[in-house]
Every structure is written in C-alpha cells, then in structure tokens.
Amino acid sequence: MKLVETKPKFPDTDKVTINLGLVDLAQMDLLVAEGFYTNRTDFVRTAIRNQLQQHGDAIRQTVTRKRFVMGMQRYTKAELEASVAAGEQLDIHVLGLATIDDDVTPELARAAIASIQVLGAFFAPAAVKSALADRIHS
C-alpha cells in the first residue's frame, strides 16, 4: 500500500465586502444588463485588475524596495530548524500567502522568526500565531 502525502489546500481567494452609492451600483448593473460584464463580481474584479495594472510599476518598485516575496511562501519545520542552526532569524515579507506548517512548535517559530509582514493571508497554527504576536506587523 502506497502512502500519498497530501498537502493542505489553501484558498486562493478571499471575500471583500464594499458599500457603493446607489447611482454607482445602478450604472454597474446597467453594464451587466447590457452584456459588458457577466455579473457584478466580474465587473468588480475587472476594475480591480485594471487598477492593479495601472499601478504595476509602483507595486513592483515597492515589492523590491521592501523585499517582499510575491505569491505563496511556505515555511517548514526543516527550514526553520536550519535557520536556527545557522544562528539566523528570518524577516518574513510576503505579498500573497504565507504559511507555517502544522508541525512547527511555538518555540521553534520564536527562535527562527524575527518578524512577519504579510499583505494577503497568513496561515499558521494558533499557538504559533500567538507566540509570534509581537512580531507580526501589518
């Protein structure tokens, strides 16, 4: 019998709620009704993507200047143990999703991680998040 290692599935989307003025909402609904967009969500996603594209240079410059890793960054027990063994602490800067594996203890996390800044989502065991609370910056 072959054992298959399964990796946890993390969401690649998150829900955002906004309040719009009635006139803006009506105009959006008109564009949906006229077939420019399939629904309100399609309209909002397109608008957001257009704004992100418009500010793409500023985003890239800030990512570089602040040394962010873009995308998903996973921190394993072995990686954190290697950091501690090397006498180093990590400064984690992620634009996207950062995860710390479930087998990482709070003590190891504190020994290996100096600071965490995540713009997006940060998943870690509750005890690890608690142990790092004073090092997590938003």
Coordinates of C-alpha atoms in Angstrom, one line a residue:
M1 CA 0.0 0.0 0.0
K2 CA 1.4 3.3 -1.1
L3 CA 1.0 6.3 1.2
V4 CA 0.3 9.6 -0.5
E5 CA 1.3 12.8 1.2
T6 CA -1.5 15.3 1.0
K7 CA -0.8 19.0 1.2
P8 CA -3.4 21.2 2.8
K9 CA -5.4 23.2 0.3
F10 CA -5.4 26.9 1.0
P11 CA -7.9 29.3 -0.5
D12 CA -6.8 31.4 -3.4
T13 CA -9.5 33.9 -3.0
D14 CA -10.9 35.9 -0.1
K15 CA -14.2 37.7 0.3
V16 CA -14.3 41.5 0.3
T17 CA -17.5 43.5 1.1
I18 CA -17.9 47.0 -0.1
N19 CA -20.6 49.7 0.1
L20 CA -21.5 51.5 -3.1
G21 CA -23.6 54.5 -3.8
L22 CA -26.9 53.7 -5.4
V23 CA -26.1 55.6 -8.6
D24 CA -22.7 53.7 -9.0
L25 CA -24.5 50.4 -8.3
A26 CA -27.2 51.2 -10.9
Q27 CA -24.5 52.1 -13.5
M28 CA -22.7 48.8 -12.8
D29 CA -26.0 46.9 -13.1
L30 CA -26.7 48.7 -16.4
L31 CA -23.3 47.5 -17.8
V32 CA -24.1 44.0 -16.6
A33 CA -27.5 44.1 -18.2
E34 CA -26.0 45.3 -21.5
G35 CA -23.6 42.4 -21.6
F36 CA -20.4 44.2 -20.9
Y37 CA -19.9 42.0 -17.8
T38 CA -21.4 38.7 -16.8
N39 CA -22.3 39.9 -13.3
R40 CA -21.3 42.4 -10.6
T41 CA -18.4 40.2 -9.4
D42 CA -17.0 40.2 -12.9
F43 CA -17.2 44.0 -13.1
V44 CA -15.5 44.5 -9.7
R45 CA -12.7 42.0 -10.5
T46 CA -12.1 43.7 -13.8
A47 CA -12.0 47.1 -12.2
I48 CA -9.6 45.9 -9.5
R49 CA -7.3 44.2 -12.1
N50 CA -7.3 47.4 -14.2
Q51 CA -6.2 49.5 -11.2
L52 CA -3.5 47.0 -10.2
Q53 CA -2.2 47.0 -13.8
Q54 CA -2.3 50.8 -13.8
H55 CA -0.2 50.9 -10.7
G56 CA 2.0 47.9 -11.7
D57 CA 5.3 49.9 -11.7
A58 CA 4.7 51.3 -8.2
I59 CA 3.8 47.8 -6.9
R60 CA 7.0 46.2 -8.4
Q61 CA 9.1 49.0 -7.0
T62 CA 7.6 48.6 -3.5
V63 CA 7.9 44.9 -3.6
T64 CA 11.6 45.2 -4.5
R65 CA 12.3 48.0 -2.0
K66 CA 10.6 46.3 0.9
R67 CA 11.9 42.8 -0.2
F68 CA 8.6 41.1 -0.4
V69 CA 8.2 37.6 -1.8
M70 CA 5.3 37.6 -4.2
G71 CA 2.9 34.6 -4.3
M72 CA 2.9 31.8 -1.8
Q73 CA 5.6 31.2 0.7
R74 CA 5.6 28.1 2.9
Y75 CA 7.8 27.7 6.0
T76 CA 8.5 24.1 7.0
K77 CA 9.9 22.8 10.3
A78 CA 13.1 21.7 8.5
E79 CA 13.7 25.2 7.0
L80 CA 13.1 26.9 10.4
E81 CA 15.4 24.4 12.1
A82 CA 18.1 25.1 9.5
S83 CA 17.7 28.9 10.2
V84 CA 18.2 28.3 13.9
A85 CA 21.1 26.0 13.4
A86 CA 22.8 28.7 11.3
G87 CA 22.3 31.2 14.0
E88 CA 19.9 33.3 11.9
Q89 CA 16.4 34.7 12.3
L90 CA 14.1 35.2 9.4
D91 CA 12.4 38.5 8.5
I92 CA 9.4 37.3 6.5
H93 CA 7.9 39.7 4.0
V94 CA 5.2 38.2 1.8
L95 CA 2.7 39.7 -0.7
G96 CA 0.2 36.9 -1.1
L97 CA 0.0 33.9 1.1
A98 CA 2.4 32.8 3.9
T99 CA 2.1 29.5 5.7
I100 CA 3.8 27.9 8.6
D101 CA 3.4 24.1 8.7
D102 CA 1.4 22.5 11.5
D103 CA 4.4 20.6 12.9
V104 CA 6.2 23.8 13.8
T105 CA 6.2 24.5 17.5
P106 CA 5.8 27.9 19.1
E107 CA 9.3 27.7 20.5
L108 CA 10.8 26.9 17.1
A109 CA 8.9 29.7 15.5
R110 CA 10.1 32.3 18.0
A111 CA 13.7 31.1 17.7
A112 CA 13.6 31.2 13.9
I113 CA 11.4 34.2 13.0
A114 CA 12.3 37.8 13.9
S115 CA 9.4 39.5 12.2
I116 CA 6.5 38.8 9.9
Q117 CA 4.7 41.1 7.5
V118 CA 2.1 39.6 5.2
L119 CA -0.1 41.5 2.8
G120 CA -2.7 39.0 1.9
A121 CA -3.2 35.9 4.2
F122 CA -1.1 34.3 6.9
F123 CA -1.9 30.7 8.0
A124 CA -0.2 29.1 10.9
P125 CA -1.2 27.0 13.9
A126 CA -3.0 29.1 16.6
A127 CA -0.2 28.5 19.1
V128 CA 2.4 29.7 16.7
K129 CA 0.5 32.8 15.8
S130 CA 0.1 33.6 19.5
A131 CA 3.8 33.0 20.1
L132 CA 4.7 35.4 17.3
A133 CA 2.0 38.0 18.0
D134 CA 4.6 40.7 19.0
R135 CA 6.5 40.0 15.7
I136 CA 3.6 40.2 13.3
H137 CA 3.2 43.5 11.5
S138 CA 0.5 44.5 9.1

